[in-house]
Short mmCIF file of C-alpha atoms in Angstrom, two decimals:
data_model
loop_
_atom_site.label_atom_id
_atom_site.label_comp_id
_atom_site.label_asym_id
_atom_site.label_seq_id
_atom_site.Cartn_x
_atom_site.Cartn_y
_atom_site.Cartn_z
CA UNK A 668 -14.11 42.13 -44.58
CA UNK A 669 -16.25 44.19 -42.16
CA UNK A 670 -15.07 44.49 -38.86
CA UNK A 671 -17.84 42.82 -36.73
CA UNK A 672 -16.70 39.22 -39.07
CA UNK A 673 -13.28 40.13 -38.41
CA UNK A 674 -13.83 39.91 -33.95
CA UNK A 675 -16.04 36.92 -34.65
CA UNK A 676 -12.98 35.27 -36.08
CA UNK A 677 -10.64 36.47 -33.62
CA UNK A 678 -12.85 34.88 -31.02
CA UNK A 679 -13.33 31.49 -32.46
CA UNK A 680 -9.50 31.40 -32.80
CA UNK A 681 -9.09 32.19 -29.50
CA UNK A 682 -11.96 29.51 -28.30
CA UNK A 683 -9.89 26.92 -30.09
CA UNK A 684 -6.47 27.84 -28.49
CA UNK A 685 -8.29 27.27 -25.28
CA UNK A 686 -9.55 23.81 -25.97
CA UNK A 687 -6.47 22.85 -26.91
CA UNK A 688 -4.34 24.39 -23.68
CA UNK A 689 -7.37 22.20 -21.46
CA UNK A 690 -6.50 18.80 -23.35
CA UNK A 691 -3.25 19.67 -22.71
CA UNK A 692 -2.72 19.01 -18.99
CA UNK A 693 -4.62 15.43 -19.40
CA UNK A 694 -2.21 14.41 -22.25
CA UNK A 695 0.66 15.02 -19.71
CA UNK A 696 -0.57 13.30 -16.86
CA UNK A 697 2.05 12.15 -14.13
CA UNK A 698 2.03 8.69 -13.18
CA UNK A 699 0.80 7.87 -9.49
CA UNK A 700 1.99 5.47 -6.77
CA UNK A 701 0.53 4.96 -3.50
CA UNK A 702 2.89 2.58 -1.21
CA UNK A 703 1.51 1.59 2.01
CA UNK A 704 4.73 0.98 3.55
CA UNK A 705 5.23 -0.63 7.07
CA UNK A 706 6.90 1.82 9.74
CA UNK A 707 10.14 0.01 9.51
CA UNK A 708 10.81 1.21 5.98
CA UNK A 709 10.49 5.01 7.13
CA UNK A 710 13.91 5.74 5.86
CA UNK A 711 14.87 2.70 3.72
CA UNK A 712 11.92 3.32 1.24
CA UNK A 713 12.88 7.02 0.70
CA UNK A 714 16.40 5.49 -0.72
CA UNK A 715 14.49 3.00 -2.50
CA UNK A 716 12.02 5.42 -4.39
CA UNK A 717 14.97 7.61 -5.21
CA UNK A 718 17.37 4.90 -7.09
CA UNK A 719 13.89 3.48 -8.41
CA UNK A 720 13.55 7.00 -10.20
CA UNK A 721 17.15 7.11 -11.45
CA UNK A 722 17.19 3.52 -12.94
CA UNK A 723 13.69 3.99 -14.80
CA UNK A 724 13.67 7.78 -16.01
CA UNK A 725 10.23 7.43 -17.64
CA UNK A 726 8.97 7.87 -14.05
CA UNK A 727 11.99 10.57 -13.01
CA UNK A 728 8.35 12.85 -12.23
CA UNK A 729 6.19 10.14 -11.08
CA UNK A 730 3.73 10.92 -8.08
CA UNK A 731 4.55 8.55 -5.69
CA UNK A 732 3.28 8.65 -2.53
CA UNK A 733 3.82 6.87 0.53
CA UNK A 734 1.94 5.77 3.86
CA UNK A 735 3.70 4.57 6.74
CA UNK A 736 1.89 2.99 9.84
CA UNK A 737 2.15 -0.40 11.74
CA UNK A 738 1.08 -3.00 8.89
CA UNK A 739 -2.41 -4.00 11.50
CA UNK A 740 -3.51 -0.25 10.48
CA UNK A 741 -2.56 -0.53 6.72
CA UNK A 742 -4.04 -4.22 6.29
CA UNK A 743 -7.49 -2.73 8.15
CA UNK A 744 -6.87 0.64 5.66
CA UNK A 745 -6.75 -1.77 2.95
CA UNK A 746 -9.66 -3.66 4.02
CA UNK A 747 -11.92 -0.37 4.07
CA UNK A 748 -11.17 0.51 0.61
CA UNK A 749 -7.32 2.62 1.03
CA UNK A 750 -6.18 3.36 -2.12
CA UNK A 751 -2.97 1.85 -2.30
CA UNK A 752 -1.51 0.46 -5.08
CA UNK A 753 1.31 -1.31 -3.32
CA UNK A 754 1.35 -2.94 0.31
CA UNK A 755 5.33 -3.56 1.64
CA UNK A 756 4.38 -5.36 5.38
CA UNK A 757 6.62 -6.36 8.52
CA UNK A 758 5.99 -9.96 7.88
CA UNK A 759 3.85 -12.26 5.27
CA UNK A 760 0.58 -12.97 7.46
CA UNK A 761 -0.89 -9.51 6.68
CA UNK A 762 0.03 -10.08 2.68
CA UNK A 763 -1.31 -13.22 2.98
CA UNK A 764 -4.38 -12.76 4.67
CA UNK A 765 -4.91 -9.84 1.90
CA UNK A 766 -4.54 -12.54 -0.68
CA UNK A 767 -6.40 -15.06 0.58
CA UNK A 768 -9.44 -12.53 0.48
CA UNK A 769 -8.94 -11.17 -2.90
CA UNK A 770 -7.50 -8.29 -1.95
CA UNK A 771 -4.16 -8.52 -3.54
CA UNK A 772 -2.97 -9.44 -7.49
CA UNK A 773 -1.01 -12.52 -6.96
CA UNK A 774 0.40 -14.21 -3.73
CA UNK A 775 2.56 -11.78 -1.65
CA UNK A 776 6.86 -11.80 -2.48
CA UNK A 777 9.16 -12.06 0.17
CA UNK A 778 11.29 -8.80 -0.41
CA UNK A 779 13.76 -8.75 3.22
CA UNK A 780 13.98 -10.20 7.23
CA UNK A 781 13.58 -7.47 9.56
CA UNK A 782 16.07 -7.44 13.10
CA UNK A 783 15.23 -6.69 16.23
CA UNK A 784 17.13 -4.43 18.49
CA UNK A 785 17.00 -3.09 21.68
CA UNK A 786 17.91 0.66 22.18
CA UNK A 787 18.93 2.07 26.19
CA UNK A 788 19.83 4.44 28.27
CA UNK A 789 23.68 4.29 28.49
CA UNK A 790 23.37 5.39 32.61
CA UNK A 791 22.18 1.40 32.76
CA UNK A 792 24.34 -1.61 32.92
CA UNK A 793 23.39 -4.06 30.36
CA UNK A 794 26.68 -6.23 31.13
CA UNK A 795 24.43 -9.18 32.18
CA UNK A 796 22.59 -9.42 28.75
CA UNK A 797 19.03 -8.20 28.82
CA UNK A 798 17.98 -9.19 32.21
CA UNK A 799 19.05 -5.77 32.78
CA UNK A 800 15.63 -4.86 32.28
CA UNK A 801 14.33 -6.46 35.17
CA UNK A 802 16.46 -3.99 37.20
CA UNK A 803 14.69 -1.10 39.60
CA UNK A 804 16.37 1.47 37.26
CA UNK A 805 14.41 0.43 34.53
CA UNK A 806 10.88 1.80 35.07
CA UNK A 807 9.27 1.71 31.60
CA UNK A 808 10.64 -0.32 28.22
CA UNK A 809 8.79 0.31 24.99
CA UNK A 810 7.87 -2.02 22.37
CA UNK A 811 5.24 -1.85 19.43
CA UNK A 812 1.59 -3.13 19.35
CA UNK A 813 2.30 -7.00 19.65
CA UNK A 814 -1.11 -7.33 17.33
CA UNK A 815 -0.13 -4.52 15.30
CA UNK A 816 3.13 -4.69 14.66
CA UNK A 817 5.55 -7.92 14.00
CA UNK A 818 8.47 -6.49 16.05
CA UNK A 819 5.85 -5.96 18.94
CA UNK A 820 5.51 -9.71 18.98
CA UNK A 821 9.69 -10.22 18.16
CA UNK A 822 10.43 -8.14 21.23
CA UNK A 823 7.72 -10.38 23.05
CA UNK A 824 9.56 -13.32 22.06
CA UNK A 825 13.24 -11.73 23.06
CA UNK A 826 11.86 -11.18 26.54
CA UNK A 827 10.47 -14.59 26.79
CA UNK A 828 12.94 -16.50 25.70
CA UNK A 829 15.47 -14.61 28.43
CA UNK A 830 12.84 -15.19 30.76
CA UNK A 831 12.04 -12.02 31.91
CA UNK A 832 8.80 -11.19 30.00
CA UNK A 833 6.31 -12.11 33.05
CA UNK A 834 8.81 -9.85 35.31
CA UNK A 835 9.25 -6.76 33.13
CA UNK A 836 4.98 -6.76 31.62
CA UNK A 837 4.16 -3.83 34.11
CA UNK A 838 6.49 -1.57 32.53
CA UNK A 839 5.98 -1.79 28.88
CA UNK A 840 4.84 1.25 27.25
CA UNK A 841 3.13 0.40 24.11
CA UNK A 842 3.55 2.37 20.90
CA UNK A 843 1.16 2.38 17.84
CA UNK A 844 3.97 1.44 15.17
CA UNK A 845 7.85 0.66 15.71
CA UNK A 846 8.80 4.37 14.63
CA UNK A 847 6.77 5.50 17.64
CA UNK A 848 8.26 2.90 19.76
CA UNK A 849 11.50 4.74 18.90
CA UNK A 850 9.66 8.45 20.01
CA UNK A 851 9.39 6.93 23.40
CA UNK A 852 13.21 5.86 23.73
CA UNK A 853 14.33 9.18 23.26
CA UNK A 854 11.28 11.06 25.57
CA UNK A 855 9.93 8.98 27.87
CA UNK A 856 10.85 5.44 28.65
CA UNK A 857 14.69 3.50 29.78
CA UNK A 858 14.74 1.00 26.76
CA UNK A 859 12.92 0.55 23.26
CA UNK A 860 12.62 -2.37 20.89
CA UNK A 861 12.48 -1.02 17.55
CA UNK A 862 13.75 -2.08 13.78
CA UNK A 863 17.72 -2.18 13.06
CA UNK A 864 16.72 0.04 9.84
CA UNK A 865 15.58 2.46 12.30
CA UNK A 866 19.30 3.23 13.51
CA UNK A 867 19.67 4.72 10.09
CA UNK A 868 18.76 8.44 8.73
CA UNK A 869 17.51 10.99 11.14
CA UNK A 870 16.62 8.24 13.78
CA UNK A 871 20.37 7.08 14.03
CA UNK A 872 21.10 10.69 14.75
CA UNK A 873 18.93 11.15 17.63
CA UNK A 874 20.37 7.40 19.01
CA UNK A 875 23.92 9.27 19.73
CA UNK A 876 22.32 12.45 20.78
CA UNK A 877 20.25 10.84 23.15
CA UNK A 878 23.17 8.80 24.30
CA UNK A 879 21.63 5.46 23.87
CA UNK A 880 22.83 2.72 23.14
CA UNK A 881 21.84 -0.46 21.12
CA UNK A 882 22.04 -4.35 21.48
CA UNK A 883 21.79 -6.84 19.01
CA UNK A 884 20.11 -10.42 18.79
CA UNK A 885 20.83 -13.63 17.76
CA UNK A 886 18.02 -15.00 15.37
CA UNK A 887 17.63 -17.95 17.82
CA UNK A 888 16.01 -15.29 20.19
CA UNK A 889 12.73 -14.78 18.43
CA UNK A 890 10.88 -16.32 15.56
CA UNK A 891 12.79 -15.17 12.55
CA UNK A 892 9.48 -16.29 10.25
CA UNK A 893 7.76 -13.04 12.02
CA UNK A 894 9.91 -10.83 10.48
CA UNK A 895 10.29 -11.91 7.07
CA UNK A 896 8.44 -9.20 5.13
CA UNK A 897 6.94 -9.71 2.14
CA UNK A 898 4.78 -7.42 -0.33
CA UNK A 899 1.61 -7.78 -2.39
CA UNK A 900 0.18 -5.49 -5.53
CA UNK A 901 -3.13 -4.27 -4.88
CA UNK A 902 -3.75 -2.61 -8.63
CA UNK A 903 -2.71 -4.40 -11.62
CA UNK A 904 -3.85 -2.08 -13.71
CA UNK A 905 -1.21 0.57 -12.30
CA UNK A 906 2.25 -0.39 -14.53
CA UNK A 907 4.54 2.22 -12.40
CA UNK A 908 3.32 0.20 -9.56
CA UNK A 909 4.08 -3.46 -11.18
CA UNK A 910 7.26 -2.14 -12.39
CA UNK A 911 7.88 -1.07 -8.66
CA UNK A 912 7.22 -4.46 -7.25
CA UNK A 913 9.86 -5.56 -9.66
CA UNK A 914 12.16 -3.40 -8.65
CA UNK A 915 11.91 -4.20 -5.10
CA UNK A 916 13.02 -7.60 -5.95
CA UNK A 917 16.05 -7.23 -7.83
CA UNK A 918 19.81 -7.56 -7.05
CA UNK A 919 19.61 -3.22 -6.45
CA UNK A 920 16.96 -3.40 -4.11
CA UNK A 921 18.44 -6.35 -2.34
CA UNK A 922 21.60 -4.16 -1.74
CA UNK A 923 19.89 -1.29 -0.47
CA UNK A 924 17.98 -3.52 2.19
CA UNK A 925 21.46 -4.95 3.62
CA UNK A 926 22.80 -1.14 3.76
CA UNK A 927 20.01 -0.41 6.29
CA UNK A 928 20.18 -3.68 8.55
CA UNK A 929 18.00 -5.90 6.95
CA UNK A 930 18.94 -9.76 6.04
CA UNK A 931 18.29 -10.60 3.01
CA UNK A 932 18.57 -14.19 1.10
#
C-alpha cells in the first residue's frame, strides 16, 4: 500500500473520531430548570433544590437555575416571554392570573403561608406593641412594594389594623422585593417588615449583628389569604421541572417549609 493511500486513511479515521467526539456532548446533555422564585424563598429554595437533588439522583447534575425578585416583576417577566419553567409566588393571585391567561399548565398548587414580621432597632422600646412606630425615634420603617409584593400589602394591613398606618405613611421607605426590604433594616431605616424565612441563613446572621430585634404576629393581624403561596408550571414539556413541582408538594418539602417559618397545612 503506497503511502499517499495510507495518510488518506489515516485522515478519514481521524474525521470519523471527530464526528463522533461532537455527537458526544449532545448525547450527554444536562437537564435544565429555571425557577422564578419569589424573594421570600432566597434561602429556603437553596435547601429545597439541594434535598430535591439527593432524593432524585438522575438529576444529582441538573442545571437548575433560579430567579428571585418580588412576584409583580416575575409575573410581568413571565408575561414578556421569561423563560421559566417553574413560577413559586408570595400568594395565589399572581399564579392565578397566569392561569387564567394561559400562561401556566394547570391551575396554580398551594405549596406554604408566608408570616409577617417586623425587624427593629433594639435602642427602641417596642413594650407597647407596634405603636412604637409612631414614636419620634422612629424616622423611617421599611416595607416591600404593596403592588409588588404580598408582604408589602401584609405589613399594610398590620399597621392598619393597630391603627397607626395613616400616622406612620410619611416614613415608609419602600423596597423593590422583601429581601431588599431587609437591606434597608440593617443600613438605613429604624424598622423593616420582611418574611419570617428571611431570619434564616445569612440574613438571620446579620439580624444579631445588627442588633435587631424581631416581633411576631398573630394571623388575625393581616389577611392570612395574602400570603398563602402557591406555584404554577409554565413548561410541560420540561419533566425535571414537573417532577420538581411534585416535589415541592410532598411530606419532605412540607418539612423543610416549617424549618424556615412558614405554616404549612
Amino acid at each position: 500500500m503506497n503511502r499517499g493511500l495510507i495518510l488518506l486513511l489515516f485522515m478519514v479515521q481521524l474525521m470519523v473520531s471527530g464526528c463522533g467526539s461532537q455527537s458526544e456532548p449532545a448525547r450527554q446533555e444536562r437537564p435544565v430548570l429555571h425557577i422564578a422564585a419569589a424573594a421570600n424563598l432566597s434561602y429556603v429554595i437553596d435547601e429545597l433544590t439541594g434535598l430535591f437533588r439527593t432524593r432524585f439522583p438522575q438529576y444529582a447534575s441538573a442545571d437548575i437555575r433560579v430567579t428571585k425578585a418580588s412576584s409583580g416583576s416575575l409575573t410581568a417577566q413571565i408575561r414578556n416571554n421569561a423563560p421559566y419553567d417553574l413560577f413559586l409566588a408570595a400568594n395565589t393571585a399572581y399564579p392565578e392570573a397566569l392561569y387564567k391567561d394561559s400562561l401556566s399548565v394547570g391551575e396554580p398548587v398551594v405549596y406554604a403561608e408566608g408570616v409577617p414580621v417586623l425587624v427593629y432597632s433594639k435602642t427602641l422600646d417596642a413594650s407597647r406593641g407596634i405603636g412604637f412606630l409612631t414614636d419620634d425615634e422612629v424616622s423611617r420603617i421599611a416595607i416591600a412594594q404593596p403592588e409588588l409584593a404580598p408582604y408589602g400589602q401584609a405589613a399594610v394591613d398590620i399597621m392598619r389594623n393597630a391603627e397607626v398606618y395613616d400616622r406612620v405613611v410619611s416614613k415608609l421607605v419602600y423596597g423593590s422585593s422583601v429581601t431588599q426590604t431587609f437591606q434597608h433594616a440593617v443600613t438605613a431605616v429604624d424598622a423593616a417588615f420582611i418574611a419570617k424565612s428571611l431570619l434564616y441563613g445569612d440574613t438571620g446572621n446579620e439580624v444579631k449583628k445588627n442588633g435587631l430585634l424581631v416581633m411576631e404576629f398573630s394571623p388575625d393581624e393581616y389577611q392570612t389569604d395574602l400570603l398563602r403561596q402557591a406555584m404554577v408550571l409554565l413548561d410541560g414539556e420540561n419533566r425535571l421541572a414537573a417532577d420538581f413541582f411534585d416535589f415541592i408538594r410532598g411530606f419532605e418539602a412540607r418539612e423543610v417549609f416549617k424549618e424556615y417559618g412558614y405554616r404549612v397545612e
